[in-house]
CSV table of C-alpha atoms in Angstrom, one decimal:
chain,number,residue,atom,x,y,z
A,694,UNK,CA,90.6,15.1,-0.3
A,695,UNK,CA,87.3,17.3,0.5
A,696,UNK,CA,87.0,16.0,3.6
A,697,UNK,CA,90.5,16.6,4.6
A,698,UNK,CA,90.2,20.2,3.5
A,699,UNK,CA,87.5,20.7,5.1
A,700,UNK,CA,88.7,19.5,8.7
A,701,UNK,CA,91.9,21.5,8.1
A,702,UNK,CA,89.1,24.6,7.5
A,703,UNK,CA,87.3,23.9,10.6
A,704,UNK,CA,90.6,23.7,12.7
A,705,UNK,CA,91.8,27.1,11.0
A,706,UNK,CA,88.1,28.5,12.2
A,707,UNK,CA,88.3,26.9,15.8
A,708,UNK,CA,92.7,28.4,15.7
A,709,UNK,CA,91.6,32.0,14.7
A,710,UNK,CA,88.9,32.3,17.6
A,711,UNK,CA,90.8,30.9,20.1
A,712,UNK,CA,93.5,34.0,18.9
A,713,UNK,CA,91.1,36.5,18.9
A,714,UNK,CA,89.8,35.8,22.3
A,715,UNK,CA,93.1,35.6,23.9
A,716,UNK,CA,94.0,38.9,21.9
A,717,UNK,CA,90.7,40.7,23.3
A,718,UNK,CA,91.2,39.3,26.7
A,719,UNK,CA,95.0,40.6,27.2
A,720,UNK,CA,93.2,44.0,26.1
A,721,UNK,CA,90.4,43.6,28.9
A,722,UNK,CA,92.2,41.7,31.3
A,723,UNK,CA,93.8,44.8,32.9
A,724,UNK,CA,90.8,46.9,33.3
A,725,UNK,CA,88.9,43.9,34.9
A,726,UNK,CA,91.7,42.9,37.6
A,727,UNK,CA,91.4,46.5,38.5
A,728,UNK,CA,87.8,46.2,39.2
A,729,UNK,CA,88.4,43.2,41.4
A,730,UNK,CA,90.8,44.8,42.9
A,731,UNK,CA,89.1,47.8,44.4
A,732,UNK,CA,86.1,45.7,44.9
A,733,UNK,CA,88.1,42.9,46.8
A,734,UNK,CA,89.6,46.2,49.0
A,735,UNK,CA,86.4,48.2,49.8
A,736,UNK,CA,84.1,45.5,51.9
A,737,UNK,CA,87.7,45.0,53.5
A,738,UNK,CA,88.0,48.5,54.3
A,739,UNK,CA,84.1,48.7,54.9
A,740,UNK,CA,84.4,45.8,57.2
A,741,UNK,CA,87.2,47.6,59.4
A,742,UNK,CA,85.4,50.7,60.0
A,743,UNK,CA,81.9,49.0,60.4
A,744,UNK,CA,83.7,46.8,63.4
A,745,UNK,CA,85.5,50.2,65.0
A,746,UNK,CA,81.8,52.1,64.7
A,747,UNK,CA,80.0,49.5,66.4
A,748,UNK,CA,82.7,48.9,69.2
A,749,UNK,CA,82.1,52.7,70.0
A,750,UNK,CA,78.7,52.5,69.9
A,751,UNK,CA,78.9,49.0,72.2
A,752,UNK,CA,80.9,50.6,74.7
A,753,UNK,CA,78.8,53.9,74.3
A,754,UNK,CA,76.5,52.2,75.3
A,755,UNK,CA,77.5,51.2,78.9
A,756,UNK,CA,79.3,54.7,79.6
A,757,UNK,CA,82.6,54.0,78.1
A,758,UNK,CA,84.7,55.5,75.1
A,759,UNK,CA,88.1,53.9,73.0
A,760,UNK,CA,91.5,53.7,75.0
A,761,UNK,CA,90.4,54.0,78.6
A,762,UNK,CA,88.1,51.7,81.0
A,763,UNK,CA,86.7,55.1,82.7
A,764,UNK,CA,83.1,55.2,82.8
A,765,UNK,CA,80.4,58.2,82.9
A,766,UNK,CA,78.2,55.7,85.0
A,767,UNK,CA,80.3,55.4,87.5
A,768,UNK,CA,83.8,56.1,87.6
A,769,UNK,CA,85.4,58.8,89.8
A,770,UNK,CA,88.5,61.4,89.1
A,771,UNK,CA,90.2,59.6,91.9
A,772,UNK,CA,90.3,56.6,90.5
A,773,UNK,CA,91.6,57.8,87.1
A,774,UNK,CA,94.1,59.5,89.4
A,775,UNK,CA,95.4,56.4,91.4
A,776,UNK,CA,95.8,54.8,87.6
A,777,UNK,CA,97.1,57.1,85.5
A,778,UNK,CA,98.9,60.4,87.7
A,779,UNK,CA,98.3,63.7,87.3
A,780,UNK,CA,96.7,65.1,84.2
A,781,UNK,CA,99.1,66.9,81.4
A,782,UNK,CA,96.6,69.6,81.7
A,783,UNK,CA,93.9,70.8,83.5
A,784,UNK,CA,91.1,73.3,82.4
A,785,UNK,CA,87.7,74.5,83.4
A,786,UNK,CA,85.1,74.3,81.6
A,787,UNK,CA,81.8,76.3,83.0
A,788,UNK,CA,81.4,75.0,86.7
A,789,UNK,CA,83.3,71.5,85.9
A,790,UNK,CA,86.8,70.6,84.9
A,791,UNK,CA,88.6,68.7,82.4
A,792,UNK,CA,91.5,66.8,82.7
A,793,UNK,CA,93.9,66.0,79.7
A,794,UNK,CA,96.2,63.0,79.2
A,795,UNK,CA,98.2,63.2,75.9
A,796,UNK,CA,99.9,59.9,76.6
A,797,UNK,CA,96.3,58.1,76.6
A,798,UNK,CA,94.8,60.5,74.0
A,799,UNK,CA,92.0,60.9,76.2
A,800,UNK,CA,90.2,63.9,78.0
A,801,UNK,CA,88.4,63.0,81.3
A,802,UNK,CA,85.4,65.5,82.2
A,803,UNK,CA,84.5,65.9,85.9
A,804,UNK,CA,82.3,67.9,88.2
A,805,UNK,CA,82.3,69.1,91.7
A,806,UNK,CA,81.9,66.0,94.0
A,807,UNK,CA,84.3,64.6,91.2
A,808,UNK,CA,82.2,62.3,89.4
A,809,UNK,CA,83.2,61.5,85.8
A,810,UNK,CA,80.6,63.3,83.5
A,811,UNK,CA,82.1,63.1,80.2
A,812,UNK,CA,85.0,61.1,78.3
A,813,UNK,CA,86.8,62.3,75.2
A,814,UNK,CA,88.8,60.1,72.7
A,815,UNK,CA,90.9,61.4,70.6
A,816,UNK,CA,92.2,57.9,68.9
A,817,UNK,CA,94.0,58.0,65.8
A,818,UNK,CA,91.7,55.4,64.0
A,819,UNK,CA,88.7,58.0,64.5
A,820,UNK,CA,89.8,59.5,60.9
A,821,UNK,CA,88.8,56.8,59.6
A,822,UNK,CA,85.4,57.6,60.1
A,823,UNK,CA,83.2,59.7,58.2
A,824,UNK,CA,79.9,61.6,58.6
A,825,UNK,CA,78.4,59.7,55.2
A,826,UNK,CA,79.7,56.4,56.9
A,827,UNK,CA,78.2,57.3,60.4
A,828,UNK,CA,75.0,57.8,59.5
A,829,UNK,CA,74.4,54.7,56.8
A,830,UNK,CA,75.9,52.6,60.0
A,831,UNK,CA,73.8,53.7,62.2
A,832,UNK,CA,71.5,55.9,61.6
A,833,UNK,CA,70.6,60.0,61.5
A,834,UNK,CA,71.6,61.5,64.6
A,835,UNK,CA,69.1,63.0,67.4
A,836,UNK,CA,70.9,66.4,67.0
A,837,UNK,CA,73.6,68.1,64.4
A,838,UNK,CA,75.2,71.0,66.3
A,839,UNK,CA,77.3,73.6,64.9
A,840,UNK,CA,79.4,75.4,67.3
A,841,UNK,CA,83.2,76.8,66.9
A,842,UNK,CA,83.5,75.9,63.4
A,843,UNK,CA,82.9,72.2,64.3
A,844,UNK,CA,80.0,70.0,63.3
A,845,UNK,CA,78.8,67.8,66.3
A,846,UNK,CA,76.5,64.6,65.7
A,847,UNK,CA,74.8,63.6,69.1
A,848,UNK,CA,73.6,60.2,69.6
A,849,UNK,CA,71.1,59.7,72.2
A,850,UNK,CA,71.4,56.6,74.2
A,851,UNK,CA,70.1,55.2,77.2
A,852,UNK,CA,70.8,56.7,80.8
A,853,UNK,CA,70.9,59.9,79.9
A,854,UNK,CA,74.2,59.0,77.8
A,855,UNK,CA,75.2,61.2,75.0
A,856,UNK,CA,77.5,59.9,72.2
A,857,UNK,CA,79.0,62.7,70.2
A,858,UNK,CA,80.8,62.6,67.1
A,859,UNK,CA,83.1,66.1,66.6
A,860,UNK,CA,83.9,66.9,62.9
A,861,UNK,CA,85.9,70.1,61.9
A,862,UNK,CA,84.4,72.0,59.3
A,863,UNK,CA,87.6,72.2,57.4
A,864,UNK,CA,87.7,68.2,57.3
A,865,UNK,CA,85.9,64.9,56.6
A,866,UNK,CA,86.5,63.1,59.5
A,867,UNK,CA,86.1,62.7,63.0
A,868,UNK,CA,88.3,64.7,65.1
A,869,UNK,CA,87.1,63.2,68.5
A,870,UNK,CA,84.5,61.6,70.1
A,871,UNK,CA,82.8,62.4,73.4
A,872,UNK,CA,80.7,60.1,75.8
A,873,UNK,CA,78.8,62.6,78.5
A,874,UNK,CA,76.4,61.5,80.8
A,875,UNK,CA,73.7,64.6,81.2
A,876,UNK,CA,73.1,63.4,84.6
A,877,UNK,CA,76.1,63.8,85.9
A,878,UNK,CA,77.0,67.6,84.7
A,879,UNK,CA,78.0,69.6,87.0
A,880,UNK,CA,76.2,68.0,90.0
A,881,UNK,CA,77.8,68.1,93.7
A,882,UNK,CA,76.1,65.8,95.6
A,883,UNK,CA,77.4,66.6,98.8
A,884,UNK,CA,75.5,70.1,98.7
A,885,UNK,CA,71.7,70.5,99.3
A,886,UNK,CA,69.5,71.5,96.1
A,887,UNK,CA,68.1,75.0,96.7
A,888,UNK,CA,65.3,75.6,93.9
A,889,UNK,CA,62.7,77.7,94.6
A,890,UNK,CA,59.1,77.4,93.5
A,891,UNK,CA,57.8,80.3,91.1
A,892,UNK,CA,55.4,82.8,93.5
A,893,UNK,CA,53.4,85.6,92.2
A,894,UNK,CA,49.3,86.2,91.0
A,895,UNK,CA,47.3,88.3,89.0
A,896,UNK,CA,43.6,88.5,89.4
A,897,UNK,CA,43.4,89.9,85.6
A,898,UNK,CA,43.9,86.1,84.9
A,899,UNK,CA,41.3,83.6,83.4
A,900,UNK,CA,40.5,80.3,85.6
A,901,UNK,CA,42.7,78.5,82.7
A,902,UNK,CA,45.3,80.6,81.5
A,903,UNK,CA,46.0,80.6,85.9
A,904,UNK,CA,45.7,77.0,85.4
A,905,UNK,CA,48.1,76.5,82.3
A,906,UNK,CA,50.5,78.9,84.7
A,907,UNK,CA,51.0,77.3,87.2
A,908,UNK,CA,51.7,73.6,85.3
A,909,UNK,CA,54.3,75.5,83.5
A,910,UNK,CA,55.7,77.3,86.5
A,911,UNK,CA,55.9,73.1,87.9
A,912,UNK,CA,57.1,71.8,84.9
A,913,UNK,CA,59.9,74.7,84.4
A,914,UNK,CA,61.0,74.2,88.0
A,915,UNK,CA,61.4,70.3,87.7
A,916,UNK,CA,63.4,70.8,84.3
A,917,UNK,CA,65.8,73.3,86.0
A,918,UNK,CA,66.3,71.2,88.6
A,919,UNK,CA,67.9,68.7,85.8
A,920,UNK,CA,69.4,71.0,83.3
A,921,UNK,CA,73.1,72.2,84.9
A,922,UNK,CA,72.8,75.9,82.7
A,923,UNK,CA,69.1,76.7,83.8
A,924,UNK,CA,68.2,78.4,86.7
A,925,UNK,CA,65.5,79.7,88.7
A,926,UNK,CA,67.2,81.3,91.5
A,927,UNK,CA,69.9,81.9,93.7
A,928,UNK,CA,71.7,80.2,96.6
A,929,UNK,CA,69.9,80.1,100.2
A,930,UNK,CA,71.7,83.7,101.1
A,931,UNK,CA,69.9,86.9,101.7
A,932,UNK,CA,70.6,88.4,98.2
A,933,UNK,CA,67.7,88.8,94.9
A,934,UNK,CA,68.4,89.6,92.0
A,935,UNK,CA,65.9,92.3,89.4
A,936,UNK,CA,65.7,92.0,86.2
A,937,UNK,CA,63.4,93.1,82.9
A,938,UNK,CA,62.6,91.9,80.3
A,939,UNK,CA,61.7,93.1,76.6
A,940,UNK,CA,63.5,96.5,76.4
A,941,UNK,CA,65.6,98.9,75.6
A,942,UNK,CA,63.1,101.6,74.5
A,943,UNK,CA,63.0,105.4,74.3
A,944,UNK,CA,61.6,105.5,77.8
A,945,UNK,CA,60.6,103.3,80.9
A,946,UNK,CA,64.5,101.4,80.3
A,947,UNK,CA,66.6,104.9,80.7
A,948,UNK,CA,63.7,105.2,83.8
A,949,UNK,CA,64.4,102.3,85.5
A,950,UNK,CA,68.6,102.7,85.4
A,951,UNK,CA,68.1,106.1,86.5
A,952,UNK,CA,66.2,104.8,89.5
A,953,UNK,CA,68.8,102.1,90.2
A,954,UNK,CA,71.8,104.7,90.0
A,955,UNK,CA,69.8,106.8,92.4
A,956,UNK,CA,69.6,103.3,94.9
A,957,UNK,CA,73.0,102.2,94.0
A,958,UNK,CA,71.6,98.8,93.5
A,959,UNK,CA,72.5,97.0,90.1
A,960,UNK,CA,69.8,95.8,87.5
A,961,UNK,CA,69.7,92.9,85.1
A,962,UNK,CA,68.5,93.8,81.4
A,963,UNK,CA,67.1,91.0,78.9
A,964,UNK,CA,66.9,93.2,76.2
A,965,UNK,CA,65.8,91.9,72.9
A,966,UNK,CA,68.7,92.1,69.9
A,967,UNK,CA,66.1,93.8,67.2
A,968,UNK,CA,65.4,96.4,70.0
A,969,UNK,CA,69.0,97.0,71.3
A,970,UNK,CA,70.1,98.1,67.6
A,971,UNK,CA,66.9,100.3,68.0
A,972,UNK,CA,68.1,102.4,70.9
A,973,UNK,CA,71.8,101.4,71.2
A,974,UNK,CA,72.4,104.3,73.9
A,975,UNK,CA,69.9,103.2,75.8
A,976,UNK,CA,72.1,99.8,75.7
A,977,UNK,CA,75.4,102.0,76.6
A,978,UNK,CA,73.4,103.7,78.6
A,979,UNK,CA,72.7,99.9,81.4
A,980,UNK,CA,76.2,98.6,80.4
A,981,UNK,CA,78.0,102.1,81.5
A,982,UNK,CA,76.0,102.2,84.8
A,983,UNK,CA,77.8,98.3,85.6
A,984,UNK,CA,74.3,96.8,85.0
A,985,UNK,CA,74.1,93.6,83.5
A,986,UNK,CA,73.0,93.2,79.6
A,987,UNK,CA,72.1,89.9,78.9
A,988,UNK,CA,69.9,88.6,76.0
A,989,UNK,CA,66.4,87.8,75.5
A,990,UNK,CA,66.4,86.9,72.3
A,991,UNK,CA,66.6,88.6,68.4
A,992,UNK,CA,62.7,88.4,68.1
A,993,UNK,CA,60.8,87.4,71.2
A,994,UNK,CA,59.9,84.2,69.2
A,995,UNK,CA,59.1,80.7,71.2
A,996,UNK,CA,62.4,79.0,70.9
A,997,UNK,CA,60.8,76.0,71.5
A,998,UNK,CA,58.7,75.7,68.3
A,999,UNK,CA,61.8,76.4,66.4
A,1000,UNK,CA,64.2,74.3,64.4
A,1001,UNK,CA,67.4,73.8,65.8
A,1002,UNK,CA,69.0,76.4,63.1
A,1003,UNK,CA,66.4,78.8,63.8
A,1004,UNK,CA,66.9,78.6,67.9
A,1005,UNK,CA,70.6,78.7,66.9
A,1006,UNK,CA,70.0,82.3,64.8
A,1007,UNK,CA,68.2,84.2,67.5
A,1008,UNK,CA,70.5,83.4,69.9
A,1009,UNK,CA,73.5,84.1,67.6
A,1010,UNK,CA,71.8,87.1,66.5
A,1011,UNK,CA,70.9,88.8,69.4
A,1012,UNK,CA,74.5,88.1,70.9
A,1013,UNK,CA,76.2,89.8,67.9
A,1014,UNK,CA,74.0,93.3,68.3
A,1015,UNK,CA,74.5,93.8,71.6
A,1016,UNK,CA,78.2,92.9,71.2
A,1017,UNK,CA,78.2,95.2,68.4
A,1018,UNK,CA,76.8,98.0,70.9
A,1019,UNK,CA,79.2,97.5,73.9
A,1020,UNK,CA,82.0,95.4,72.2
A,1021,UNK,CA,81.0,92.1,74.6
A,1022,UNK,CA,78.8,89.1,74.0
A,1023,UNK,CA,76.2,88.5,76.7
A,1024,UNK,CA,76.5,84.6,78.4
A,1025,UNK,CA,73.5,85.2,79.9
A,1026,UNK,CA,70.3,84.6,78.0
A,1027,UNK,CA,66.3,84.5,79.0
A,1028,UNK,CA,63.9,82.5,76.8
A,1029,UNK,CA,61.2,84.6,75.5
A,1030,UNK,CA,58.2,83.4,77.8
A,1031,UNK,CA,60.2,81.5,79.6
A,1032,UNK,CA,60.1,78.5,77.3
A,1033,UNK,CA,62.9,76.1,77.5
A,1034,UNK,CA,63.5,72.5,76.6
A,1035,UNK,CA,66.3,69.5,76.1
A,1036,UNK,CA,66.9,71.5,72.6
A,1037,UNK,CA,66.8,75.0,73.6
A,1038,UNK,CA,69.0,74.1,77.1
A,1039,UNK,CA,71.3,72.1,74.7
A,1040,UNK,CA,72.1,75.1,72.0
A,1041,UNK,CA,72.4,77.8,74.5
A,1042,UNK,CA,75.3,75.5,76.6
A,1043,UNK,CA,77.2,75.0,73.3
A,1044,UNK,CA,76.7,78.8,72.8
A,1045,UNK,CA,78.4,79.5,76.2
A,1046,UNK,CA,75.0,81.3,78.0
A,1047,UNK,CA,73.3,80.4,81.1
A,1048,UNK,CA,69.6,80.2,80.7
A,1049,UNK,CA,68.3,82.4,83.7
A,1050,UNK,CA,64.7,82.5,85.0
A,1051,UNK,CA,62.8,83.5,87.9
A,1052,UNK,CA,61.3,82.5,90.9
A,1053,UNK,CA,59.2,85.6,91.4
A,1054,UNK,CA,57.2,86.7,88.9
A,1055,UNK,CA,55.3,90.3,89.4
A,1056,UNK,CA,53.2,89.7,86.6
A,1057,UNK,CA,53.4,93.9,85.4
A,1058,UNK,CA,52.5,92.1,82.7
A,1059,UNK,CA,48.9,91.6,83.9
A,1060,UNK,CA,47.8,93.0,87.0
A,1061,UNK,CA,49.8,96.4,86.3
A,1062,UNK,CA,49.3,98.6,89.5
A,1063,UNK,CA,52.0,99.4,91.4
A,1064,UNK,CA,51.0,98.2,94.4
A,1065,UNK,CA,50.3,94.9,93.0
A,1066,UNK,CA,53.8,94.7,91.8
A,1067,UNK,CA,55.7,95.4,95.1
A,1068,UNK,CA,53.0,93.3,96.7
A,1069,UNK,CA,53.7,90.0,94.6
A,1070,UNK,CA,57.4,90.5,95.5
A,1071,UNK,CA,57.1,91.2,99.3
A,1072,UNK,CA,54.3,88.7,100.7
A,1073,UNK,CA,56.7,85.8,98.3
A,1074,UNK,CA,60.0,86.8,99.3
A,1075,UNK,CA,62.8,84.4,100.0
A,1076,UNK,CA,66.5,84.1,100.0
A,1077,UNK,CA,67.9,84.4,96.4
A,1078,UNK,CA,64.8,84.9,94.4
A,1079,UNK,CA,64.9,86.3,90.7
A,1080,UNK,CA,62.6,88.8,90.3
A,1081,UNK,CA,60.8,89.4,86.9
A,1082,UNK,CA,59.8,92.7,85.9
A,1083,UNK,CA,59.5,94.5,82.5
A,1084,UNK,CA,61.3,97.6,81.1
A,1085,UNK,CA,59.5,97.7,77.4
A,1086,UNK,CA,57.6,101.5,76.6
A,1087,UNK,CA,53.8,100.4,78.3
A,1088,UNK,CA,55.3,99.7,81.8
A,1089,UNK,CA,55.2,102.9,83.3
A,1090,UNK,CA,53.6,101.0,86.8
A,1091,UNK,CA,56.7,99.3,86.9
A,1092,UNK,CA,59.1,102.6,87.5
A,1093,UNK,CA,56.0,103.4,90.1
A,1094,UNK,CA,57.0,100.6,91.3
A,1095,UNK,CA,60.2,100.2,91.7
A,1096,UNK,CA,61.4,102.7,94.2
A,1097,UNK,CA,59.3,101.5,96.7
A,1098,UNK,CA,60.1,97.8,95.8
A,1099,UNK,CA,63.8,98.8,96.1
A,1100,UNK,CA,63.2,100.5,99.9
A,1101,UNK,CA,61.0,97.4,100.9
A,1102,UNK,CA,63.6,94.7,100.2
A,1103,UNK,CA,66.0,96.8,101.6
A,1104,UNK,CA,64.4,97.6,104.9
A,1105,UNK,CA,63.8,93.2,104.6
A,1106,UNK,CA,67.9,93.4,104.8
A,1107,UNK,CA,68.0,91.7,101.1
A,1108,UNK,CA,71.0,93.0,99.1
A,1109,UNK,CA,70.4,93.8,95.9
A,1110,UNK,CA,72.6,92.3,93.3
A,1111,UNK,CA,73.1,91.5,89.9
A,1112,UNK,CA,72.8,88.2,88.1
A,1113,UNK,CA,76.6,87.5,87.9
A,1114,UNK,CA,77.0,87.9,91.8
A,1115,UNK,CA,74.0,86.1,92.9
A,1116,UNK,CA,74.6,82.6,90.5
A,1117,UNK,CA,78.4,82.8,90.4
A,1118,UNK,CA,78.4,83.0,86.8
A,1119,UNK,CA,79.8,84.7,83.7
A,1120,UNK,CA,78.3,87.7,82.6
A,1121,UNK,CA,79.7,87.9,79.4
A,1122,UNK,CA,81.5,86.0,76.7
């Protein structure tokens, strides 16, 4: 009889867990199928945006973008043409063009001689991505740009490709991506390359700082010659351009535009932002004679020490107190010292400015006689030179100067002109 009980006690024991367990797991059960649920689903959904990434970046990397076989390498606007018609819509964009198909989601970027530059998808399954995802798949990007309320990641990939991811503010996901081959910007290759070699001498120079002169003047030259917005000078026609840097001030600026307005000739002003808000008649003063104001800068800093932000600032900066001066936005913009890189070249495109130069350089600067000044312009002239002179409060040589520089190049048959004329570009925003 105790042993029967006792069986019957342990099977009571064994019944009671067995209910228990199932009780607790009908309370868990839920909770944990929802776990495997969502886990099951995210390396799924992982998976799927992983492969779309890495097909981009695949075809990135050979010059091609989703929904089209057009490539930056090589393709022509012909050929896109002869496959898919005429374009819904055609803009231009600086001195290229862009051609729109709606049908193909797909924006075709092309320059003079018609060579495909740059390729533009705007694919539905591009939502899917977003910047988090981008840069734990493949990496931090080279550059984060921030222009017209849109936040750009830029890839940099081989032959001179670009891959661009374009994310509105306002959202989390790509809007659309661009493929653009640098090399190809705005190049016509059925016209002859006219860039000028940087002329002009002091003898207040040191052996070195002569020496460190004229490796930058070579390395500036060779970079312009491979940067679409930079430029050293004009087109092989009888026309220069002057233009001064580092004003307004209370002075030698209202000088110089007097002496213009005397020649009828028109002038080119870098004028720096923090300086311009200093003497904004002076500003009115250039703008109202139908001389150019462009922008040299907020500070006079060396853009190309900067951060990205901080090249970013001084160009916003200065654009924004000049505008608030004479109610336009200068597209025109000299670095201070004439420093310029990939970076700097890169922010003041997606800023809208030309980055403008010179080939002559009078060096008032240095050697500041008169005579020297005229001198360095006259024994270097050539067709479409830039010439770089100074209109800040210590270059009184230079309004010496000028009159005579003015009759000189005249008498030489060179017409005078200002920036806009003599690059075909914009002046202003």
């Amino acid at each position: 009889m105790f042993k029967l009980n006792k069986s019957v006690n342990i099977m009571v024991v064994v019944f009671c867990v067995l209910f228990l367990s199932a009780c607790q797991l009908q309370r868990t059960a839920p909770e944990e199928s929802l776990e495997q649920r969502e886990s099951a689903l995210q390396p799924k959904e992982a998976d799927s945006t992983s492969i779309l990434l890495n097909e981009i970046l695949e075809l990135a990397n050979i010059g091609m973008t989703l929904g089209s076989q057009i490539n930056v390498l090589e393709s022509k606007m012909e050929q896109v043409k002869a496959e898919w018609g005429e374009p819904d819509k055609l803009d231009q964009a600086g001195k290229g063009s862009y051609a729109t198909y709606d049908g193909k989601r797909v924006a075709v970027g092309f320059n003079e001689a018609g060579e495909i530059f740059d390729v533009r998808s705007y694919a539905n399954s591009l939502s899917e991505l977003t910047p988090a995802f981008i840069k734990e798949t493949i990496g931090q990007p080279d550059q984060v740009r921030n222009v017209n309320n849109e936040e750009i990641y830029v890839y940099e990939l081989n032959q001179m490709i670009e891959l661009k991811f374009i994310i509105p503010n306002n959202s989390k996901a790509v809007h659309h991506l661009s493929i653009l081959n640098q090399d190809r910007v705005n190049v016509d290759k059925t016209k002859e390359v006219y860039v000028l070699d940087i002329k002009g001498q002091s003898n207040q120079l040191t052996a070195s700082a002569w020496e460190s002169m004229n490796v930058w003047r070579k390395q500036i030259v060779a970079f312009a010659k491979e940067h679409e917005n930079v430029y050293i000078n004009g087109p092989n026609k009888k026309q220069v351009a002057l233009t001064f840097d580092d004003g307004p001030d209370d002075n030698v600026t209202s000088a110089i535009i007097d002496i213009l307005d005397k020649y009828r000739v028109k002038g080119n002003f870098f004028f720096l932002g923090s300086n311009a808000e200093t003497y904004p008649d002076v500003v009115i003063k250039a703008y109202d004679g139908g001389h150019i104001v462009a922008s040299h800068s907020y500070n006079h800093v060396e853009l190309t020490k900067r951060s990205q932000e901080e090249i970013q600032t001084e160009i916003e900066q200065a654009g924004q107190a000049i505008k608030s001066i004479i109610g336009k936005e200068p597209a025109i913009l000299r670095t201070p010292y004439g420093e310029t890189n990939k970076q700097v070249a890169a922010i003041a495109k997606q800023e809208e400015y030309s980055i403008v130069l010179w080939s002559i350089d009078t060096l008032d600067w240095s050697q500041k006689e008169a005579s020297n000044i005229v001198s360095n312009v006259m024994q270097n002239v050539r067709n479409g030179d830039i010439i770089l002179m100074h209109s800040d409060s210590e270059k009184t040589a230079t309004v010496k100067a000028l009159p005579k520089l003015i009759e000189a190049l005249q008498k030489e048959k060179f017409e005078i002109v200002d920036l806009e004329t003599l690059l075909n570009v914009k002046a202003y925003q």
